[in-house]
Short mmCIF file of C-alpha atoms and ligand atoms in Angstrom, two decimals:
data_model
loop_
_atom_site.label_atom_id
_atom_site.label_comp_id
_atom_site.label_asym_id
_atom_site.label_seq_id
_atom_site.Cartn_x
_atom_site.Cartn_y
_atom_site.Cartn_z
CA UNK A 1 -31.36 5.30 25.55
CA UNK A 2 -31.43 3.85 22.18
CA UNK A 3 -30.32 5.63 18.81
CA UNK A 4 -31.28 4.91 15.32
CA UNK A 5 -27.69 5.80 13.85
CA UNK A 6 -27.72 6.47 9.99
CA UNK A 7 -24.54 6.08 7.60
CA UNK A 8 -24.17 6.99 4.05
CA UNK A 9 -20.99 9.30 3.58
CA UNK A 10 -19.06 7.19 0.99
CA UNK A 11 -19.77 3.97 -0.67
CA UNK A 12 -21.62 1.92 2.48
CA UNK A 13 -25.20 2.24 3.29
CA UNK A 14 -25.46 1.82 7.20
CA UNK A 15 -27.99 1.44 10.28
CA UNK A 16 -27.96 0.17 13.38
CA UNK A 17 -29.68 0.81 16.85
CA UNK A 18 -27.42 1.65 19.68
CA UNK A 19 -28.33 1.24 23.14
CA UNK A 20 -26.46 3.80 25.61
CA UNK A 21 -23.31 4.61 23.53
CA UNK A 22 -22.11 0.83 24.12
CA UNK A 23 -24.42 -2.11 23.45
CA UNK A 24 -24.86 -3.09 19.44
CA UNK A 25 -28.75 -3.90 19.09
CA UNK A 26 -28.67 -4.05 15.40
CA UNK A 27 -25.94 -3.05 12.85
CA UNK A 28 -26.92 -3.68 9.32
CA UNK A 29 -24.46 -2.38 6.01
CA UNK A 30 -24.93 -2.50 2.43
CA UNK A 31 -21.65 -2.27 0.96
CA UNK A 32 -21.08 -1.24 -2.66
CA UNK A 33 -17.94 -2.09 -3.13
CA UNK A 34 -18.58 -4.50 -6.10
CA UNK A 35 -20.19 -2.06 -7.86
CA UNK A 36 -17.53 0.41 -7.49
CA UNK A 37 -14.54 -1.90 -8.00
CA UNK A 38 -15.04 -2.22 -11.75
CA UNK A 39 -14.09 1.29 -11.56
CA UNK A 40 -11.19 0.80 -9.58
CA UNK A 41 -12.70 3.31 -7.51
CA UNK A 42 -15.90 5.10 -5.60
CA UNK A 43 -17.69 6.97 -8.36
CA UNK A 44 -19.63 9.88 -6.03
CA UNK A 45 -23.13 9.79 -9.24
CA UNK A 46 -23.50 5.55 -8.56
CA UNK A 47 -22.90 5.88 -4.98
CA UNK A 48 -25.49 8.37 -4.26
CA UNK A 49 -27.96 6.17 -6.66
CA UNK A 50 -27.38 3.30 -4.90
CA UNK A 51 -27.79 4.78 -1.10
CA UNK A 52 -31.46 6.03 -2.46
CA UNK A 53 -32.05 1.75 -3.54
CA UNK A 54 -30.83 1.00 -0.39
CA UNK A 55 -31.34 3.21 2.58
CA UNK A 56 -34.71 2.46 3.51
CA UNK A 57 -34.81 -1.58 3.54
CA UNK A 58 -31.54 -0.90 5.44
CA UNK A 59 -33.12 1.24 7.96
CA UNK A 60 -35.90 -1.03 8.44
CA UNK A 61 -33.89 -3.85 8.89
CA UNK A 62 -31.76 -2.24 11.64
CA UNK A 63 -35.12 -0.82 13.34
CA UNK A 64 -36.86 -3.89 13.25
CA UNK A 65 -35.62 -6.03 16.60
CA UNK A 66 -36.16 -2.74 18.46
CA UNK A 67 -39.37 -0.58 17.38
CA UNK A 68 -39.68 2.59 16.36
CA UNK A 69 -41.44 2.97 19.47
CA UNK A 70 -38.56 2.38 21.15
CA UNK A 71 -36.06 4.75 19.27
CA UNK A 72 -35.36 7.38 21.62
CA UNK A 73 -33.24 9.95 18.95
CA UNK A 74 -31.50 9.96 15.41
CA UNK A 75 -28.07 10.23 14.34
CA UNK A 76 -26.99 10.58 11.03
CA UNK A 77 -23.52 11.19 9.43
CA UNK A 78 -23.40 15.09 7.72
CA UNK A 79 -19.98 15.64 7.23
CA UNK A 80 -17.27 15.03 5.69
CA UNK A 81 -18.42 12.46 2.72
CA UNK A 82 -19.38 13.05 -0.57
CA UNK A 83 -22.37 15.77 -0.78
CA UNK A 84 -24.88 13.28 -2.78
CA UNK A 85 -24.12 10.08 -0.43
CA UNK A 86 -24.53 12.13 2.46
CA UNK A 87 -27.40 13.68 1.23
CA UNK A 88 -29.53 10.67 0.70
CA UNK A 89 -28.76 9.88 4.61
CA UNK A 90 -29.67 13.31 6.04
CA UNK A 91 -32.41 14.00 3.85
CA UNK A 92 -33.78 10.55 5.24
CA UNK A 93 -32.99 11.00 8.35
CA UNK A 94 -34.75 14.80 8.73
CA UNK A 95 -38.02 12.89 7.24
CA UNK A 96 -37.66 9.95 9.72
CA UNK A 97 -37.10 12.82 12.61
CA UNK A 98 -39.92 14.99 11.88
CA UNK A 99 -42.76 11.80 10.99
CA UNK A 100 -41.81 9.51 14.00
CA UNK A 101 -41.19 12.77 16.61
CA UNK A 102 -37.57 11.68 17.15
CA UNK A 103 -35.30 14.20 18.72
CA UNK A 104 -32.13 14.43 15.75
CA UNK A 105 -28.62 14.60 16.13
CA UNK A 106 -25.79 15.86 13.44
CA UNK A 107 -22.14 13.52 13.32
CA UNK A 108 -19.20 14.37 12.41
CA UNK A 109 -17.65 11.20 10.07
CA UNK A 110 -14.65 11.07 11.78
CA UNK A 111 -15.18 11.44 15.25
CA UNK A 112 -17.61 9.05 14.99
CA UNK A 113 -15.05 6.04 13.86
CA UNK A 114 -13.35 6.96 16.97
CA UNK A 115 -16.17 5.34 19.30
CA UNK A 116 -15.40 1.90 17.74
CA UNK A 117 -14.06 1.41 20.53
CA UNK A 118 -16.62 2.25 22.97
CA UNK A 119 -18.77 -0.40 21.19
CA UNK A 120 -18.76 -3.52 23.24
CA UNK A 121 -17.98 -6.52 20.63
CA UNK A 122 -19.35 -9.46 22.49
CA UNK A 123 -20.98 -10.27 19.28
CA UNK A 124 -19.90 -12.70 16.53
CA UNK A 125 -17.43 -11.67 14.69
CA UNK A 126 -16.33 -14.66 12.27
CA UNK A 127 -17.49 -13.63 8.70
CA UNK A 128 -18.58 -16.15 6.14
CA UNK A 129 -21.13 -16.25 3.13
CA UNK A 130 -24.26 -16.23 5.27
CA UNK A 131 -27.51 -18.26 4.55
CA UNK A 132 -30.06 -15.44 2.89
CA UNK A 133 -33.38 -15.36 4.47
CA UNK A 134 -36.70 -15.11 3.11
CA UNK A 135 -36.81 -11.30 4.22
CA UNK A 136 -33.79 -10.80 2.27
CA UNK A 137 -31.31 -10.34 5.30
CA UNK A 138 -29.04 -12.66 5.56
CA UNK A 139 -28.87 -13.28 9.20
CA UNK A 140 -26.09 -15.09 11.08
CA UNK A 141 -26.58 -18.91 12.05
CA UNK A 142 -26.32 -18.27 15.61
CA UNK A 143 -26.84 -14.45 16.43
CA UNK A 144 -26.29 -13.68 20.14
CA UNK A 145 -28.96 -12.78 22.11
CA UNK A 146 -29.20 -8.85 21.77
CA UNK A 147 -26.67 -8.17 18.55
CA UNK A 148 -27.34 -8.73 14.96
CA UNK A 149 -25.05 -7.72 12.03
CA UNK A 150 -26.43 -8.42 8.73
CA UNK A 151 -26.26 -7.66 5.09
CA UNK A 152 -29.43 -6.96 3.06
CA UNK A 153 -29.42 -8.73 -0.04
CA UNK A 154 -31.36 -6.53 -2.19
CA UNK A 155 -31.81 -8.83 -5.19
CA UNK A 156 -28.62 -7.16 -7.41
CA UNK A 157 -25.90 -9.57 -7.23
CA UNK A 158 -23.01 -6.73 -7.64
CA UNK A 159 -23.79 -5.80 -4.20
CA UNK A 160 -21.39 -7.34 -1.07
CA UNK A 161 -21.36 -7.25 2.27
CA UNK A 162 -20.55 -9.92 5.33
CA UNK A 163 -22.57 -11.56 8.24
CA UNK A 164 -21.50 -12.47 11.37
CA UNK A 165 -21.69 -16.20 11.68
CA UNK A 166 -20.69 -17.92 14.49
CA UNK A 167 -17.31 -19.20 16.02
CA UNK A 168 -15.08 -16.57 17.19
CA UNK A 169 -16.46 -14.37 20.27
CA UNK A 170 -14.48 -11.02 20.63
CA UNK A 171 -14.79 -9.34 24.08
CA UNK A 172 -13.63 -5.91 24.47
CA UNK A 173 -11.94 -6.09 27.93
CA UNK A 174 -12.27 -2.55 29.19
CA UNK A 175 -13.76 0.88 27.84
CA UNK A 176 -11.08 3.35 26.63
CA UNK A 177 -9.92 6.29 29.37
CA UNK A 178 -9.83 9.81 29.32
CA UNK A 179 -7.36 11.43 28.01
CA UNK A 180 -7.21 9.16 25.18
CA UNK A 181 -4.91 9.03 21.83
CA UNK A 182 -6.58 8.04 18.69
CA UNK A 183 -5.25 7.14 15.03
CA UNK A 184 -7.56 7.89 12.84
CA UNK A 185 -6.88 6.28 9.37
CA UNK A 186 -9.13 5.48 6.59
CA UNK A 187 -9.69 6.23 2.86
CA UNK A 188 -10.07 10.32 3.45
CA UNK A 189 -8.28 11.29 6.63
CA UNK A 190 -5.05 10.38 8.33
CA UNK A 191 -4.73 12.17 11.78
CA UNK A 192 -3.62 11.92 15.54
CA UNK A 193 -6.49 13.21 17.71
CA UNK A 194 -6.57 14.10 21.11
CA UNK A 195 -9.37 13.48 23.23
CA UNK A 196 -9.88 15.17 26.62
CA UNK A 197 -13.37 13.82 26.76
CA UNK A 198 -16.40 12.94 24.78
CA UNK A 199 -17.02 16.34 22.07
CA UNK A 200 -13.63 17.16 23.48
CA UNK A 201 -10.92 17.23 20.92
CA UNK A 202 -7.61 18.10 19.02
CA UNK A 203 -6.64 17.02 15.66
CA UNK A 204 -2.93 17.02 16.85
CA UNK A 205 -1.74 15.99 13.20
CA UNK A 206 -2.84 15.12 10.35
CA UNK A 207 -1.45 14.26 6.54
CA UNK A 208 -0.32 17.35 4.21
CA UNK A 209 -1.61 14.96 1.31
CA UNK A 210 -2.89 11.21 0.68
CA UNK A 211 -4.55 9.82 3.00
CA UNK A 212 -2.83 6.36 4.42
CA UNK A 213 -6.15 4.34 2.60
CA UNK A 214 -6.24 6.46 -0.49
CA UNK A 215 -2.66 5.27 -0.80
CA UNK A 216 -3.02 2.03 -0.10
CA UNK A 217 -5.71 2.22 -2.76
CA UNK A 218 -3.30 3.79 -5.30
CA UNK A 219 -0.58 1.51 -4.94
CA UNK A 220 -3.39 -1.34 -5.24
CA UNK A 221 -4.02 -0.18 -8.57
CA UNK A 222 -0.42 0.31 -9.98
CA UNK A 223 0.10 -2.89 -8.76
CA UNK A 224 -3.27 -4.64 -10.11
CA UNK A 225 -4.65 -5.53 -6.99
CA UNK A 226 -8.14 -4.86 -6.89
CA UNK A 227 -10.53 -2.24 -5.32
CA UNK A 228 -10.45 -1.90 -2.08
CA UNK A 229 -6.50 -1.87 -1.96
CA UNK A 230 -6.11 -1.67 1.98
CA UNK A 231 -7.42 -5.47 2.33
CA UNK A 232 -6.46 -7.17 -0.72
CA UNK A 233 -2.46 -5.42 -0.34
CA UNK A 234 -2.91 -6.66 2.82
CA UNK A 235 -3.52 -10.16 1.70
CA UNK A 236 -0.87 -9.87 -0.78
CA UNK A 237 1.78 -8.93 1.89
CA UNK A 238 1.23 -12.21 3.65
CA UNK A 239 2.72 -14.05 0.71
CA UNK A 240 5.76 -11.43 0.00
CA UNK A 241 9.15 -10.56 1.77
CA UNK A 242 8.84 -6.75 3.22
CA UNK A 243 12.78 -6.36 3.28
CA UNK A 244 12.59 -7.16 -0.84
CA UNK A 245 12.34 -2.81 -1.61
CA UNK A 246 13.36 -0.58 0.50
CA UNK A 247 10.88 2.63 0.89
CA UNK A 248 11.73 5.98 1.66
CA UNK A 249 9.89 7.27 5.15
CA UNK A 250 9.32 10.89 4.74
CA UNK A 251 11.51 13.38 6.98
CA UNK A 252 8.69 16.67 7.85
CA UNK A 253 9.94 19.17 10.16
CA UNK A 254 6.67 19.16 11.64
CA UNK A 255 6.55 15.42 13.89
CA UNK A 256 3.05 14.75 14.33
CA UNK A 257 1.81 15.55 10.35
CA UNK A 258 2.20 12.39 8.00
CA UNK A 259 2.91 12.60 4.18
CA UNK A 260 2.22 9.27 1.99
CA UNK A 261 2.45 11.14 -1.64
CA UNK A 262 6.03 10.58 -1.71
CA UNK A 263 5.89 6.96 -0.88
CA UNK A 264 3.25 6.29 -3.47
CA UNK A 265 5.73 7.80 -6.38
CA UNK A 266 9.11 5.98 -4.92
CA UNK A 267 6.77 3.14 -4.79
CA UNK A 268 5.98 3.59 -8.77
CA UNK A 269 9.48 4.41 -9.39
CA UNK A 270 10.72 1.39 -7.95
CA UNK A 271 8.09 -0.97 -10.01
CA UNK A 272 9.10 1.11 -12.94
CA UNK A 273 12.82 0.40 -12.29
CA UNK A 274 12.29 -3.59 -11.44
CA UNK A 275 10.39 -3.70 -14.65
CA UNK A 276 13.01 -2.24 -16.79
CA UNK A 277 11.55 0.53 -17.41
CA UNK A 278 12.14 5.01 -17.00
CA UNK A 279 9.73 7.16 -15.10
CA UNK A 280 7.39 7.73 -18.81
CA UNK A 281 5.96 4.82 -18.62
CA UNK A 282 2.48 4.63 -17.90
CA UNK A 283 1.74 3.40 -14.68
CA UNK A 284 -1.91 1.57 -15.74
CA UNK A 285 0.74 -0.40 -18.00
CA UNK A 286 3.10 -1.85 -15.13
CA UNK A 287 0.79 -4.21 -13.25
CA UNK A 288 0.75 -6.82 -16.22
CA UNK A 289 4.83 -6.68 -16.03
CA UNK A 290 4.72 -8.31 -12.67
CA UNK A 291 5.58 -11.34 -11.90
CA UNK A 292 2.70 -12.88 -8.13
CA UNK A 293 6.51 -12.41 -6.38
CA UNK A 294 6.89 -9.12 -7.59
CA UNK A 295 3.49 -8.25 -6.40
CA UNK A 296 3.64 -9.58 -3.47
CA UNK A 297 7.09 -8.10 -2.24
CA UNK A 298 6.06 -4.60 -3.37
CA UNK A 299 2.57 -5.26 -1.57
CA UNK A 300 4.65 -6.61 1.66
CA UNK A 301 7.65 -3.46 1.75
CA UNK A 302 4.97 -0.86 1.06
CA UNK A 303 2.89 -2.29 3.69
CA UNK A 304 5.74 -2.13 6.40
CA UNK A 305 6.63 1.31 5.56
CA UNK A 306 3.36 3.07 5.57
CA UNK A 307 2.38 1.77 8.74
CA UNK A 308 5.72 2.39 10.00
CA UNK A 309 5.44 6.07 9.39
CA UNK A 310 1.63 5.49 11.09
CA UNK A 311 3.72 3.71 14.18
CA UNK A 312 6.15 6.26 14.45
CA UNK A 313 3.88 9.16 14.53
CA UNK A 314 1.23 7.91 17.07
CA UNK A 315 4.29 6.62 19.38
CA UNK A 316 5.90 10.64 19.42
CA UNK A 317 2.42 11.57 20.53
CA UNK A 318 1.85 8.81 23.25
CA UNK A 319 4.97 9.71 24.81
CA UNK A 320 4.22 13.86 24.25
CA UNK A 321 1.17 13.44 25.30
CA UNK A 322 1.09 10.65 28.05
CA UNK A 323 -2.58 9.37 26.73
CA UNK A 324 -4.53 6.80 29.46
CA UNK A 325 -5.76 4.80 26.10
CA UNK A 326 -4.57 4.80 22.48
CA UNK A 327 -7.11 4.01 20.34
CA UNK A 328 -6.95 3.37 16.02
CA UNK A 329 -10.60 3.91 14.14
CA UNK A 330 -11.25 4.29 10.18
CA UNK A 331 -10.86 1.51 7.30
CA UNK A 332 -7.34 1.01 8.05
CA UNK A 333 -7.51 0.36 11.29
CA UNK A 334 -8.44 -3.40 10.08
CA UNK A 335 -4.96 -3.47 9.20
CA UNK A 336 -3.14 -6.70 11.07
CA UNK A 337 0.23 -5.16 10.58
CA UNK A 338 -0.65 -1.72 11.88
CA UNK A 339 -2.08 -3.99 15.42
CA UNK A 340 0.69 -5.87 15.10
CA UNK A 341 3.45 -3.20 14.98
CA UNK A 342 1.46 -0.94 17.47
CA UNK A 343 1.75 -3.53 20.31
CA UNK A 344 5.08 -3.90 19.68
CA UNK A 345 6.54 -0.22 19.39
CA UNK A 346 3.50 0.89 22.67
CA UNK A 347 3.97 0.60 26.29
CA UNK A 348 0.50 0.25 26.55
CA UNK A 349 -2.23 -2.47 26.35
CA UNK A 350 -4.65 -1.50 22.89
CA UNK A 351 -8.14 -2.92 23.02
CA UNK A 352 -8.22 -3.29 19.51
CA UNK A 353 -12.15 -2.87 17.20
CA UNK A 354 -13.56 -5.60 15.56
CA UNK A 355 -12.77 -5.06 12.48
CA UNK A 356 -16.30 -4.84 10.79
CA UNK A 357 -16.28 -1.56 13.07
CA UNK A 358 -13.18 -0.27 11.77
CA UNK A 359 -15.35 0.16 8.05
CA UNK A 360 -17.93 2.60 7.74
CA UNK A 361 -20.72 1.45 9.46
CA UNK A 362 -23.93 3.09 11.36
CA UNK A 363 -23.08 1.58 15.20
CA UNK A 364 -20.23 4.13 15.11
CA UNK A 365 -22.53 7.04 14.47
CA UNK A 366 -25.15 5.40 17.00
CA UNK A 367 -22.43 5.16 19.55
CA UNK A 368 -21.37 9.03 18.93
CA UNK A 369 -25.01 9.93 19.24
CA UNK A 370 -25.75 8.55 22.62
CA UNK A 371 -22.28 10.48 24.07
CA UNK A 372 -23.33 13.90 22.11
CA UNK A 373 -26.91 13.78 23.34
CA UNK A 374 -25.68 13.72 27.18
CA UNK A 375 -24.60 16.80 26.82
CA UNK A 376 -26.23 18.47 23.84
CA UNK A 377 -30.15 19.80 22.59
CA UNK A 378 -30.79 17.91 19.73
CA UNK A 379 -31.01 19.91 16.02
CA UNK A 380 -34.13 21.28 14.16
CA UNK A 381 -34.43 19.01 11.14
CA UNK A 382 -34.88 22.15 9.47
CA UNK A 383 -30.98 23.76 10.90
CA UNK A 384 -29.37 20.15 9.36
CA UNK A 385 -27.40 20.52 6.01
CA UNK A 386 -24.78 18.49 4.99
CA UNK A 387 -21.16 19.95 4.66
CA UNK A 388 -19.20 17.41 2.30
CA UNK A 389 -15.70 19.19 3.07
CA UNK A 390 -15.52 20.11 6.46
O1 KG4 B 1 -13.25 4.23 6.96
P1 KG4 B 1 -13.46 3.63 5.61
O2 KG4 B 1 -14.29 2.40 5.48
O3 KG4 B 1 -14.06 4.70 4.62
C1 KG4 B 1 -13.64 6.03 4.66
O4 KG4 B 1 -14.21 6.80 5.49
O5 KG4 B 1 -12.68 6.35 3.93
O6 KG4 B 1 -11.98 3.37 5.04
C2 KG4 B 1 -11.77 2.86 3.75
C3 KG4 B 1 -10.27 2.74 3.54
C4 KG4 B 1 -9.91 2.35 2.12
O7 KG4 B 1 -8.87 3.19 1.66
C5 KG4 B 1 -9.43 0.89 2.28
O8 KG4 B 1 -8.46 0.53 1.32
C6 KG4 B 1 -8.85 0.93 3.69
O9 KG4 B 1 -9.73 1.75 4.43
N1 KG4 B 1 -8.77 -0.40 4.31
C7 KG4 B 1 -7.61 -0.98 4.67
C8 KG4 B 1 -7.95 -2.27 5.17
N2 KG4 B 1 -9.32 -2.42 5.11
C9 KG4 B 1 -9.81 -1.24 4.58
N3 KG4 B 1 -6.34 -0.55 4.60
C10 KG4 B 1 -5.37 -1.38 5.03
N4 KG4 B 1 -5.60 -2.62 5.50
C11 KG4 B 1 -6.87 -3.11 5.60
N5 KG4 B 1 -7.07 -4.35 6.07
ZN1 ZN B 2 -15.04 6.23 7.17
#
């Protein structure tokens, strides 16, 4: 069975074509981050103006080595995201569904990160600037035979994406088990989910405020880093000393919720301090006060201690909980420390995603379809709203 899976919650405009839950037939996302990074954030008015640019030369391009004729259902993101960027997907989607007579499916956002890693990866997964092509997607040099990722270059230079190109195969070695642990941790959500099977689950935790990303994010911009901060304070840590600032881990009486809000303002308070200054002063003002050292050892010990609290959390679960498979999904789970510490603190071998399918992207959602329509009818076009909160 192949699904048409559609993706436009946040700041990424995403399809790709699915076949049976597993095998990546096309996978195409426009990101926006450029455009949003000027901002130092997503701003919800460009993001839902640039999915309408987008979405349908992205759909096309993800439908085109399969046929519509061959497009068995729809599945499109509806919730959680912001209303207008999930709006231009669904409303799409519903008109796709109801002109080609496809069967349509609803996804939850967050669940569907999860089945990165039921996605085989046995594509290429070595990014570089890719060649563009006269049809305006830049294709990799040597796709494999069945699996495309691609970026559509639609003519505006602010936008960005990667292509696979090439050197570096990544095979996932086995498909995760039942009952299965999964970190979810991106921009929006930071929870420990329990699956007892597919549309079987158990948010078993989850934070009481920031989200790990949006955190990441925050401390990206006090220390002038730039938009997104997950990668580029994780580029930054490479080149600092994690033991330079010690970070407070928060102490909850509850063991499987997270906080990060507290972290964030010790982390402020401590740049404040090193740059001789009290807790007034304004926080957009500290970044040019750092020394590349600085930045770089604040980047490295915040960096340690968030995922540290991530580490310690998930491990109290696995051994509550006595998982078959841990799994990690969302933005952050392209995080090298967070693999790195997680197969050192787990008795258990971790398939980890690629991380292009850690990132929003439209396989997921494909994936997610395939293992929901198994067992569900699909949804009226009509019955199909978006809910931007839930
Ligand atoms: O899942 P995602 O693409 O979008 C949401 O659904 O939120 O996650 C985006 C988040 C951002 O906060 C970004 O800073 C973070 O994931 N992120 C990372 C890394 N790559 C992306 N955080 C830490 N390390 C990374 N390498
Ligand atoms: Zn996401």
């Amino acid at each position: 069975m192949k699904i048409l899976g559609i993706e436009t919650s946040c700041d990424e405009t995403a399809a790709a074509v699915v076949q049976d839950g597993t095998r990546i037939l096309s996978n195409v996302v426009v990101s926006q981050i450029d455009i949003h990074a000027s901002f130092g954030g997503v701003v919800p008015e460009v993001a839902a103006r640039s999915h309408i640019e987008a979405i349908l030369p992205v759909i096309d391009e993800a439908v085109k080595p399969v046929g519509w004729d061959n497009i068995d259902a729809i599945a499109v993101t509806t919730h959680p995201g912001l209303i207008g960027s999930l709006l231009i997907g669904v409303l799409t989607a519903k008109t796709l569904a109801l002109t080609k007579n496809k069967p349509l499916y609803p996804i939850d956002h967050i669940e569907a990160h999860v089945y990165a890693n039921f996605l085989e990866s046995d594509f290429l997964t070595n990014f570089s600037s890719p060649p563009t092509s006269p049809s305006g997607l830049s294709q990799a040099t040597s796709p494999s035979s069945t699996s495309r990722v691609g970026t559509l270059s639609l003519g505006q230079p602010h936008r960005s994406s990667s292509v696979v190109n090439g050197s570096e195969k990544s095979v996932r070695k086995s498909v995760p088990e039942f009952p299965l642990l999964a970190l979810v941790v991106s921009g929006g959500h930071t929870q420990i989910v329990l699956f007892r099977g597919h549309g079987e689950w158990e948010i078993l935790g989850q934070t009481r405020d920031d989200a790990v990303g949006e955190a990441f994010d925050k401390v990206a911009k006090i220390l002038g880093l730039p938009y997104p901060g997950g990668p580029s304070i994780a580029a930054a840590a490479k080149q600092g000393n994690a033991e330079k600032y010690q970070l407070p881990k928060p102490k909850l009486d509850t063991p499987l919720e997270f906080s990060f809000s507290g972290l964030k303002t010790a982390l402020l308070r401590a740049v404040q301090s090193e740059c001789g200054k009290d807790f007034t002063f304004p926080s957009s003002q500290l970044a040019e006060l750092l020394s590349t050292v600085q930045r770089n050892d604040f980047a490295a010990s915040f960096q340690k201690v968030a995922i540290e609290i991530l580490v310690d959390k998930i491990e109290s679960a696995f051994i509550d909980y006595q998982p078959k498979s841990v799994v990690i999904a969302g933005g952050v789970a392209a995080n090298t420390e967070l693999r790195r510490q997680l197969s050192e603190r787990l008795p258990i071998e971790i398939n980890y995603p690629a991380p292009e399918l850690c990132t929003d992207n439209a396989a997921v959602v494909a994936s997610l379809g395939y293992f929901v329509a198994q067992n569900t009818k699909p949804t009226n076009p009509a019955d199909i709203s978006v809910t931007p909160t839930k």
